[in-house]
Short mmCIF file of C-alpha atoms in Angstrom, two decimals:
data_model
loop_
_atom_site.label_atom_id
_atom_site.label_comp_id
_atom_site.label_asym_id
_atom_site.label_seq_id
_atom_site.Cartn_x
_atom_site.Cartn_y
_atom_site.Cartn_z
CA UNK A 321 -13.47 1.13 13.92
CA UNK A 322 -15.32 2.45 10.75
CA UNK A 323 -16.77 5.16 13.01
CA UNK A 324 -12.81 6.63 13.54
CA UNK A 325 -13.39 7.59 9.41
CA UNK A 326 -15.79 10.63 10.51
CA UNK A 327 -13.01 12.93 11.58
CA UNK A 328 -12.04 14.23 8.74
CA UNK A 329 -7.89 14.53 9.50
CA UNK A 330 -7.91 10.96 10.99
CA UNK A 331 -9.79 10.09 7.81
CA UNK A 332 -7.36 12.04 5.68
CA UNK A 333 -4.16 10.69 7.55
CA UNK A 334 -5.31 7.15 6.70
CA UNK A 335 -5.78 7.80 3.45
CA UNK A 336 -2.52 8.95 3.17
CA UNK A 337 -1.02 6.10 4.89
CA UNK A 338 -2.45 4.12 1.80
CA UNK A 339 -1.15 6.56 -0.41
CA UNK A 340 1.98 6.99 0.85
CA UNK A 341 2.62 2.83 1.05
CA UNK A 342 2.01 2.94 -2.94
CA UNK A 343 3.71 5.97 -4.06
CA UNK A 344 6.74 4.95 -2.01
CA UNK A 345 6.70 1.62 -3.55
CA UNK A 346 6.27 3.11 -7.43
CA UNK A 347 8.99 6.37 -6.61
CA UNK A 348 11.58 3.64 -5.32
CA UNK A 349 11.10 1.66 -8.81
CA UNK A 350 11.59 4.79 -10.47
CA UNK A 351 14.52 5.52 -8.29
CA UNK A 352 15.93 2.43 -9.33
CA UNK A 353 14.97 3.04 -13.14
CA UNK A 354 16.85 6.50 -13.09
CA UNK A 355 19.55 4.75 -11.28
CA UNK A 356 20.21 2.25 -13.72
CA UNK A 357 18.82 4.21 -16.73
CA UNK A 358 17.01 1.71 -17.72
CA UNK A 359 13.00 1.89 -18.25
CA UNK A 360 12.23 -1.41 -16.30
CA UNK A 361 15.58 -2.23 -14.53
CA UNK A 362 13.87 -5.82 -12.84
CA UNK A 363 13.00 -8.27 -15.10
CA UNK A 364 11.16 -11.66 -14.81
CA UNK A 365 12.41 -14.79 -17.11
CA UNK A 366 9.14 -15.63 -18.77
CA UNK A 367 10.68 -18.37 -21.16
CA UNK A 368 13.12 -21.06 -20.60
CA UNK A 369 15.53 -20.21 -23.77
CA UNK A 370 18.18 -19.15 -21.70
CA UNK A 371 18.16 -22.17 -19.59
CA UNK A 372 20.71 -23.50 -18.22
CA UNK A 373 22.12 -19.40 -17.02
CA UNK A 374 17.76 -18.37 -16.11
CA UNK A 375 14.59 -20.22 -15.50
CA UNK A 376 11.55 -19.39 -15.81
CA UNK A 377 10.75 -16.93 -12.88
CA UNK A 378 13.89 -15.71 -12.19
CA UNK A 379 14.49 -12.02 -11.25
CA UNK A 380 16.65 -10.11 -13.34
CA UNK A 381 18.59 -6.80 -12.21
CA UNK A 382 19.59 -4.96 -15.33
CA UNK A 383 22.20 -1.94 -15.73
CA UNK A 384 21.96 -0.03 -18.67
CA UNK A 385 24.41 2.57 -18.33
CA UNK A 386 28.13 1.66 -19.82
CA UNK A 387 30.71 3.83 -17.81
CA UNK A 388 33.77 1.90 -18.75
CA UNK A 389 33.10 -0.39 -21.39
CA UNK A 390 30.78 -1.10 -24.06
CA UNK A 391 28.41 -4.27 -23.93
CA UNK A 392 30.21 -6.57 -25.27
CA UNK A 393 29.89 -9.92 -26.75
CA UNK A 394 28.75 -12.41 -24.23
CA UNK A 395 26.89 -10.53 -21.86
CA UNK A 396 22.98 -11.24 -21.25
CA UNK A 397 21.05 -8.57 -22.41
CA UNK A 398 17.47 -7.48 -22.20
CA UNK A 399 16.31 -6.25 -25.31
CA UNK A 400 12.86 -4.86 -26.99
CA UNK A 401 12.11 -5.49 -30.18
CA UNK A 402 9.35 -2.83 -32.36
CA UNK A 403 6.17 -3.97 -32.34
CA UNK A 404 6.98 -6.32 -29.48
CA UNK A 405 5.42 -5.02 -25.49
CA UNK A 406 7.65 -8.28 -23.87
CA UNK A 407 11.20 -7.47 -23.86
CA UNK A 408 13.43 -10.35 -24.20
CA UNK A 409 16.41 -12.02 -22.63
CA UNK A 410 19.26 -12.97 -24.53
CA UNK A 411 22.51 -13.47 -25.12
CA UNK A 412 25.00 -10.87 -26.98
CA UNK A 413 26.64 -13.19 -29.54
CA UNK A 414 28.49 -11.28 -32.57
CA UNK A 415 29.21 -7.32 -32.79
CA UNK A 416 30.33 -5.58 -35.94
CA UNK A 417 31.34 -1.65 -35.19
CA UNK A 418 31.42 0.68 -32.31
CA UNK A 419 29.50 2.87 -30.42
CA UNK A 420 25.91 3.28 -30.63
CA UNK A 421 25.81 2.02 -34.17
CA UNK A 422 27.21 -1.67 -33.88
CA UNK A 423 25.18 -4.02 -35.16
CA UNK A 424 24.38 -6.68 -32.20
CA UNK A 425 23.07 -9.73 -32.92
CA UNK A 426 21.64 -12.37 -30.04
CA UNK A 427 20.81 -15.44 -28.78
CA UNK A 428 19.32 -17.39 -26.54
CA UNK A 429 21.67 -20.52 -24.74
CA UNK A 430 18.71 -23.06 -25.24
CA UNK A 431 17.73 -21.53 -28.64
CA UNK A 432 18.88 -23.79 -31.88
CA UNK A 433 18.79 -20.58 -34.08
CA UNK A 434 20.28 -16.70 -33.49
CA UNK A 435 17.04 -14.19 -33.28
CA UNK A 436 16.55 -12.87 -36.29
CA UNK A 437 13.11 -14.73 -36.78
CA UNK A 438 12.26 -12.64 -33.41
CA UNK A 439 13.36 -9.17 -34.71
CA UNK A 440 10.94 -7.14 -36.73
CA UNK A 441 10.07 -8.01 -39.93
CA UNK A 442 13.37 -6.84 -42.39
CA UNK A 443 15.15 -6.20 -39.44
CA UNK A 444 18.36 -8.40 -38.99
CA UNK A 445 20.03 -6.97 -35.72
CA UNK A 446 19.51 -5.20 -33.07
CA UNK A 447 20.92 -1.64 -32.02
CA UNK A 448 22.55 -0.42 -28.53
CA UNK A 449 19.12 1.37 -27.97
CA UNK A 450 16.97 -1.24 -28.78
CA UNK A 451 18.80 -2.66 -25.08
CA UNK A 452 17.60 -1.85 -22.00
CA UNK A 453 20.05 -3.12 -20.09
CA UNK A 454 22.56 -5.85 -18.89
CA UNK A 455 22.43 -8.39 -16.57
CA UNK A 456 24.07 -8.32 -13.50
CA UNK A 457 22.60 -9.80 -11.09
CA UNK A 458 19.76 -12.15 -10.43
CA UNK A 459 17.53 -13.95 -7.91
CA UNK A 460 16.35 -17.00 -8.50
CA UNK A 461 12.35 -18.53 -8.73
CA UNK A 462 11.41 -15.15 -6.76
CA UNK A 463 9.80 -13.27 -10.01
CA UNK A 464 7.34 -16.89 -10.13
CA UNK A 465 4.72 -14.68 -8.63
CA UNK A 466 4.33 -12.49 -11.37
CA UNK A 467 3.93 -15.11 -14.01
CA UNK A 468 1.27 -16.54 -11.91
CA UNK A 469 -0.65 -13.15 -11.63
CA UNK A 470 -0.06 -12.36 -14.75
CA UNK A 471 -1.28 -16.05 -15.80
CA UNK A 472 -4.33 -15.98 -13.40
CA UNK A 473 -5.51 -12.21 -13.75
CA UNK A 474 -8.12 -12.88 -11.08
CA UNK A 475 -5.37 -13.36 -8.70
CA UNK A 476 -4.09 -9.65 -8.65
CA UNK A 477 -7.89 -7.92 -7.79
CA UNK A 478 -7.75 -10.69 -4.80
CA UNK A 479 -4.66 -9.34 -3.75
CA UNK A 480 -5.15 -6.15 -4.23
CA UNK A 481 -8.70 -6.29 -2.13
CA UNK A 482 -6.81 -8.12 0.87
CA UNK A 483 -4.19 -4.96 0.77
CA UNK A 484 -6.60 -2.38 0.70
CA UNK A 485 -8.51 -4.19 3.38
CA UNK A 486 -5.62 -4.37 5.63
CA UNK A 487 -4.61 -1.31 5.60
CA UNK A 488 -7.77 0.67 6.03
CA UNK A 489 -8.97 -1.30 8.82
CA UNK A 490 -5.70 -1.34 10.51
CA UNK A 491 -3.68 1.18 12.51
CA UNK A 492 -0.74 0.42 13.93
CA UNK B 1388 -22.50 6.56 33.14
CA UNK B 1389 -21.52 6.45 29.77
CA UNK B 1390 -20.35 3.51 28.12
CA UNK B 1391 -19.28 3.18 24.25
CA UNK B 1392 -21.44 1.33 21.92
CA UNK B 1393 -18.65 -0.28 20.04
CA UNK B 1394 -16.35 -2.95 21.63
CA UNK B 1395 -13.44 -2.93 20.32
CA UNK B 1396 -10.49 -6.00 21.02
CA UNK B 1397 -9.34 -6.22 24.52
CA UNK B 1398 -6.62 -8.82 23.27
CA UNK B 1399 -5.47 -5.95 20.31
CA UNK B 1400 -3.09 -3.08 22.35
CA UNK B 1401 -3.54 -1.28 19.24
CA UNK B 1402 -7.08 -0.97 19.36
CA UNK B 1403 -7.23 -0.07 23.33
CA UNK B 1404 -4.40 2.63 22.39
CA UNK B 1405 -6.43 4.05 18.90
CA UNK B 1406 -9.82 4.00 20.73
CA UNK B 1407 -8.39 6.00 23.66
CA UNK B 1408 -6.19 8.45 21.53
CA UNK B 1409 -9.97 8.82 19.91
CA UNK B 1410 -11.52 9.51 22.89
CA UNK B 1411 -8.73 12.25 24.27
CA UNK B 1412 -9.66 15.23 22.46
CA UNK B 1413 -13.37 15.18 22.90
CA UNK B 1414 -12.69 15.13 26.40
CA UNK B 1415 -10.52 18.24 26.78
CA UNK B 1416 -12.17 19.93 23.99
CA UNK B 1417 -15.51 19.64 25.80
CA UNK B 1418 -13.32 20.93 29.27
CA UNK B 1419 -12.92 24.03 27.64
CA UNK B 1420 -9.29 23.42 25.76
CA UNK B 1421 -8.95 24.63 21.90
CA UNK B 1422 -7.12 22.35 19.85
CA UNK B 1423 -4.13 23.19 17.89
CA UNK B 1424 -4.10 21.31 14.70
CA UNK B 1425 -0.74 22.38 13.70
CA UNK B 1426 1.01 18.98 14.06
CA UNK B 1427 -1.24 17.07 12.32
CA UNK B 1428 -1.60 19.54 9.48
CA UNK B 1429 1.89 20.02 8.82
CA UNK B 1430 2.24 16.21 8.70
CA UNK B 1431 -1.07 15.97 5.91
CA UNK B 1432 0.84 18.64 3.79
CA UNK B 1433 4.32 16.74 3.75
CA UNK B 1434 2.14 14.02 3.23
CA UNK B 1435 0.23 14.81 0.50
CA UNK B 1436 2.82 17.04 -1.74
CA UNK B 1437 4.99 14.07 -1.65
CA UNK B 1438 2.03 12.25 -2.80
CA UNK B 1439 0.81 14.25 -5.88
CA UNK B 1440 4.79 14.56 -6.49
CA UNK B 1441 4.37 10.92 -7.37
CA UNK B 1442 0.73 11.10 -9.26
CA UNK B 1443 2.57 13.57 -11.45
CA UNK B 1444 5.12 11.36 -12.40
CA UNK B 1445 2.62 8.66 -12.74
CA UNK B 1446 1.08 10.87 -15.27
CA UNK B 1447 4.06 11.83 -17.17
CA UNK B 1448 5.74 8.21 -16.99
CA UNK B 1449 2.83 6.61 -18.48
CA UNK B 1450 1.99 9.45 -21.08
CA UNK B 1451 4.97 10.45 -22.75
CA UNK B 1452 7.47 7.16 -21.86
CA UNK B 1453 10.45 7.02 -19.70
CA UNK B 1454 13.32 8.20 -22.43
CA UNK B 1455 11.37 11.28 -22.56
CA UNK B 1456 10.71 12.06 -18.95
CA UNK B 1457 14.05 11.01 -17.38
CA UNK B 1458 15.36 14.18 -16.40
CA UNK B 1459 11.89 15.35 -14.60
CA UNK B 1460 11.54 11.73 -12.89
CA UNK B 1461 14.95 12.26 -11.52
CA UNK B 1462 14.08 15.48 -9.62
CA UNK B 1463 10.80 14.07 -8.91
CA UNK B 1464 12.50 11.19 -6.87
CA UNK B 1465 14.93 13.54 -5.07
CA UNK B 1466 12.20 15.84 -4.56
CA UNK B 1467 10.03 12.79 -3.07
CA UNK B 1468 12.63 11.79 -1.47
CA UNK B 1469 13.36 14.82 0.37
CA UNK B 1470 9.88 15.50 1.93
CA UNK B 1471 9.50 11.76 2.76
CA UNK B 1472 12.72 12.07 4.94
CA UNK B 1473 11.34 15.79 6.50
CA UNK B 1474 7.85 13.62 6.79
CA UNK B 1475 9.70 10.74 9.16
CA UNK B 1476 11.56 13.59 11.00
CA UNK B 1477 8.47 15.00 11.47
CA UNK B 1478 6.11 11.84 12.89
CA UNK B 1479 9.67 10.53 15.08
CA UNK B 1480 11.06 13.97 16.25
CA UNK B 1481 8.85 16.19 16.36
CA UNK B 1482 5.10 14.93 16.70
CA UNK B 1483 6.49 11.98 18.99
CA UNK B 1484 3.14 10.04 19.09
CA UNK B 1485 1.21 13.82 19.89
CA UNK B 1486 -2.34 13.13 20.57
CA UNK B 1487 -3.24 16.10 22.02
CA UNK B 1488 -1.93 20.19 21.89
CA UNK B 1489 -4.68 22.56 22.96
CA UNK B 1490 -4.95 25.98 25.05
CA UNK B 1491 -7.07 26.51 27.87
CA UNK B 1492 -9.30 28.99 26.69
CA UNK B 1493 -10.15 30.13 30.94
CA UNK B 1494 -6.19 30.20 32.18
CA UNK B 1495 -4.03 30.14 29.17
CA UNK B 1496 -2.09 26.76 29.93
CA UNK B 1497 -0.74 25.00 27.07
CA UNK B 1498 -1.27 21.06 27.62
CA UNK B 1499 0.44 18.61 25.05
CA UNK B 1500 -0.18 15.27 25.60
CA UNK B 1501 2.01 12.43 23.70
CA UNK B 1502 0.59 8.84 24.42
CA UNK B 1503 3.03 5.42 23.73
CA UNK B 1504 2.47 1.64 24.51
CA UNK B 1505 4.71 -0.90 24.92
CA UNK B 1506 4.69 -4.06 23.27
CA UNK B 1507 3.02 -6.61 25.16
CA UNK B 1508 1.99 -4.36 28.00
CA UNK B 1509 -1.58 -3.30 28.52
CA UNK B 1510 -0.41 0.28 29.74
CA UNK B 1511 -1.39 3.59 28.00
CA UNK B 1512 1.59 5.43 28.72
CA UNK B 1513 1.21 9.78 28.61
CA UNK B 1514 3.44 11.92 28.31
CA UNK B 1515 2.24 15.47 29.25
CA UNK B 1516 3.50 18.73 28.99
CA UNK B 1517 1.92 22.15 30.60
CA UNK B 1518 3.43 25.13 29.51
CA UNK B 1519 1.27 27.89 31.96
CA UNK B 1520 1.33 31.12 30.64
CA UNK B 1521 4.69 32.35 31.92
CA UNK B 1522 6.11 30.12 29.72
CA UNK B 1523 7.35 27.62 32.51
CA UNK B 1524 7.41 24.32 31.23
CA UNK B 1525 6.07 20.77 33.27
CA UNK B 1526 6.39 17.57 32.46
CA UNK B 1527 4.57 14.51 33.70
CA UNK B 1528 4.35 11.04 32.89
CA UNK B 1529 1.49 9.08 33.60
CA UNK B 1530 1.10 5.32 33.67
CA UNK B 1531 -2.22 3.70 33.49
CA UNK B 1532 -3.49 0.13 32.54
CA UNK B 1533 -6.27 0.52 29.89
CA UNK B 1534 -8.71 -2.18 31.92
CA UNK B 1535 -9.11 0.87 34.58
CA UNK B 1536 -11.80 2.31 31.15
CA UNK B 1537 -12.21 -0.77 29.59
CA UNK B 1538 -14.18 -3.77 31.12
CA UNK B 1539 -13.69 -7.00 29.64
CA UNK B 1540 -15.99 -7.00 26.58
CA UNK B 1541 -14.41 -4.30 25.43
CA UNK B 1542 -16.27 -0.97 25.64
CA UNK B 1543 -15.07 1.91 26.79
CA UNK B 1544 -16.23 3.95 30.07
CA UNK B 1545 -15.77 7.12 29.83
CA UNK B 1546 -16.59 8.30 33.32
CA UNK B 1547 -13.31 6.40 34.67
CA UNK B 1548 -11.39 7.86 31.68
CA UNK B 1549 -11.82 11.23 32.60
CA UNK B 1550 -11.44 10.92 36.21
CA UNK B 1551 -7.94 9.31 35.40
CA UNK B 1552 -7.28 12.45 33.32
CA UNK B 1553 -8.05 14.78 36.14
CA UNK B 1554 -6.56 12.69 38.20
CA UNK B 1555 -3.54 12.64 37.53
CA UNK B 1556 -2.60 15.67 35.30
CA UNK B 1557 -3.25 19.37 37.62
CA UNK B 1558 -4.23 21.37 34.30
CA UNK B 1559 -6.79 19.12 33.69
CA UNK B 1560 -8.08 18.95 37.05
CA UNK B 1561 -8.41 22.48 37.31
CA UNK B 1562 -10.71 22.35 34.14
CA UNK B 1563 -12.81 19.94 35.26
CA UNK B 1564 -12.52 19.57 39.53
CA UNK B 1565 -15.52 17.22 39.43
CA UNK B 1566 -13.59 14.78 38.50
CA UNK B 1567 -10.46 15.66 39.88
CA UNK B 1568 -10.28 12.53 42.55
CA UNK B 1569 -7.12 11.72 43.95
CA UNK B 1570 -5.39 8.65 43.37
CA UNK B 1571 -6.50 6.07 46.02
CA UNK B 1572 -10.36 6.99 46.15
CA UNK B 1573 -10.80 6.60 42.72
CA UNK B 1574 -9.98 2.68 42.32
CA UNK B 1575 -13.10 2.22 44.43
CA UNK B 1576 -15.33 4.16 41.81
CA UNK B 1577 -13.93 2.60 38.76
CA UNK B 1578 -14.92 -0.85 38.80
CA UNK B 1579 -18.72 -1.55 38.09
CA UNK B 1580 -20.41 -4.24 39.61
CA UNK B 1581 -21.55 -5.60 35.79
CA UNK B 1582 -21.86 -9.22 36.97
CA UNK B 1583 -25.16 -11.04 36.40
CA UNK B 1584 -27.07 -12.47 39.28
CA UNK B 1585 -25.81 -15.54 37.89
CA UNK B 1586 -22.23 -14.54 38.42
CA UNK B 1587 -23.22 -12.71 41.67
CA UNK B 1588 -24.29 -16.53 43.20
CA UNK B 1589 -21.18 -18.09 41.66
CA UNK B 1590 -18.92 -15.74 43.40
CA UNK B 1591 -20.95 -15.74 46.86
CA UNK B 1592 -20.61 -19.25 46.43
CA UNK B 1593 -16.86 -19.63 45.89
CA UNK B 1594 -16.15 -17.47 49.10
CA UNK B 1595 -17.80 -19.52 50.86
CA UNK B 1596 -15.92 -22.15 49.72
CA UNK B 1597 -12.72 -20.76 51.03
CA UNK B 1598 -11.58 -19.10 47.87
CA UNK B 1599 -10.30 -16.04 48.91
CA UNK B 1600 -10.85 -12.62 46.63
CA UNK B 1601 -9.70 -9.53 46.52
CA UNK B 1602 -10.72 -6.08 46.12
CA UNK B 1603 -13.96 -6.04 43.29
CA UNK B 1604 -12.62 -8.69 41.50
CA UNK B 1605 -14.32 -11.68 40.73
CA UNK B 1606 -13.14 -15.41 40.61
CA UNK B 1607 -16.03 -16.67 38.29
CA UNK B 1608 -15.36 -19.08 35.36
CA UNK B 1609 -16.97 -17.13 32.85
CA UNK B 1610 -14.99 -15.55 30.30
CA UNK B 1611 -14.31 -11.92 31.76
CA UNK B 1612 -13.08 -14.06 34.90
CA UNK B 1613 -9.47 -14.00 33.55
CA UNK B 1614 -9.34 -10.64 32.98
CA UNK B 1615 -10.97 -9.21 36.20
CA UNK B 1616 -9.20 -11.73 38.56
CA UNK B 1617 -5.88 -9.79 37.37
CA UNK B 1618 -7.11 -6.50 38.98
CA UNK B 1619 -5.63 -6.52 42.49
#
């Protein structure tokens, strides 16, 4: 089967198919990134403080464009905080002003306190671009994979190894 | 009489079909025929722009952050989009499983040959068209079961391969008249008498048992039995 790889074009074509399988897969997340305007429109609930609405594992759609209405108070936002590389869930629970400069302030359903102790140090609310998106829709349990690969590093070279295998050796 | 090294899967219709696409264009290129590349190439481009469409906005995205890039990333994935769609045109309605286009560099005949298999049925089936050079078009559709070139460990026989090729398509034949046998001789020539003396006994033995045979096939146990016994 190896032997096919010495034609050059056949070898090429292969390649591509590889290629092509990835490239489709990352230009359809950025499809759905423009889309929705939002840098990372999918999500995966890493923590439990929104439990009972998320679980851990959950997969998030977000929407981060606002053609009607303003977020308002009481939707679920995703939100990053500087300094911070994990975004984070929460709910939108007080809003004081308009626009882009309304000062937001969140929590999350399990969570005893608001978040200022997550915010940046000196920083006690959030803005409307600090949000990268809403809520609105989910799946649940689904996104568990990621937590364990991102929990068991190890994991992702397997997978990756078993992909690359599969698809170079066959063609169908 | 040559027979491949490599054994490929005689259970894996993939394999028998990628193995003989392989083995198609050495054939007529050795007859004589100069391939066109065309297809293929035009396929590799689509291919390949598409695919340093997305490196790019790899690059960007991960450099300068998506705020900054939107705009570009949103042509990029209409762009991508685009010559993905033109690329699945291209493999459905235009190359149509192509394996073959050459010219005949002694007469001038165009031969394309498209080959297809159906799930679940070990035939390779060809499409082929001749355009001579009048520009007169012919097509032909040739059905053949792959264990005609393959016995049952899997290697491939090139001898029968060809003569099926001659066979059954005229612009080949003409190329290559040595192997040009009609239908109905050639079954005879095809099957090779591969069986062990081992086998050989077993078989004598079983007709004389009463168990009746037929043709070159063989009724013993062993594990290309199955396979063989199907040949009628």
């Amino acid at each position: 089967m190896l032997s096919t790889l010495q034609n050059p074009r056949q070898a090429a074509a292969q390649l591509l198919n590889f290629g092509l399988i990835l490239s489709t897969a990352f230009m359809m997340w950025k499809g759905l990134s423009v889309l929705a305007d939002s840098p990372s429109p999918i999500v995966v609930v890493l923590s439990g403080s929104m439990e009972p609405a998320f679980q851990r594992g959950d997969l998030l759609f977000l929407w981060n464009r606002n053609f009607f209405e303003e977020t308002k108070v009481g939707e679920i936002v995703v939100y990053n905080v500087k300094g911070k590389d994990i975004p984070i869930v929460h709910r939108l629970v007080r809003k004081f002003g308009v626009g882009d400069d309304a000062k937001l302030l969140t929590k999350g359903d399990n969570n005893v306190a608001d978040d200022t102790e997550l915010y940046a140090r000196g920083q006690d609310y959030i803005e409307r671009k600090d949000i990268i998106g809403s809520v609105v829709a989910y799946i649940p349990f689904v996104g568990y994979v990621t937590i364990l690969l991102s929990e068991h590093p190890w994991l992702k070279t397997v997978m990756l190894g078993i992909m690359g295998l599969v698809v170079v050796l066959q063609r169908e | 009489m040559a027979v491949s090294q490599e054994r490929i899967s005689v259970h894996s219709l993939a394999d028998l079909k990628n193995t003989t696409d392989d083995a198609l264009p050495t054939y007529l290129n050795s007859l004589g025929f100069k391939q066109s590349h065309t297809l293929t190439d035009t396929r590799l481009a689509l291919g390949y722009s598409a695919f340093a469409i997305c490196s790019a906005t790899f690059y960007w995205d991960y450099k300068f952050g998506f705020e900054n890039t939107k705009q570009y990333t949103t042509i990029a994935v209409i762009i991508y989009t685009i010559l993905n769609s033109i690329l699945t045109f291209w493999i459905w309605g235009v190359e149509k499983g192509t394996v073959y286009i050459g010219t005949s560099k002694t007469t001038g005949e165009k031969i394309q040959i498209q080959s297809k298999t159906e799930k679940h049925v070990p035939k390779y089936c060809l499409t082929v068209t001749t355009t001579d050079k009048n520009g007169r078009k012919k097509r032909k559709i040739v059905k053949k079961e792959f264990k005609d070139w393959f016995d049952a460990k899997g290697h491939f026989h090139t001898k029968p391969f060809q003569r099926m090729l001659a066979g059954s398509v005229d612009a080949i034949g003409r190329a290559d008249p040595k192997n040009a046998v009609k239908e109905g001789e050639k079954e005879k020539v095809v099957v090779e008498d591969k069986r062990s003396m081992d086998e050989k006994w077993a078989s004598l033995l079983a007709e004389s048992a009463g168990v009746e045979e037929n043709g070159a096939s063989t009724a013993t146990p062993s594990k290309g039995g199955k396979k063989r016994g199907k040949k009628a």
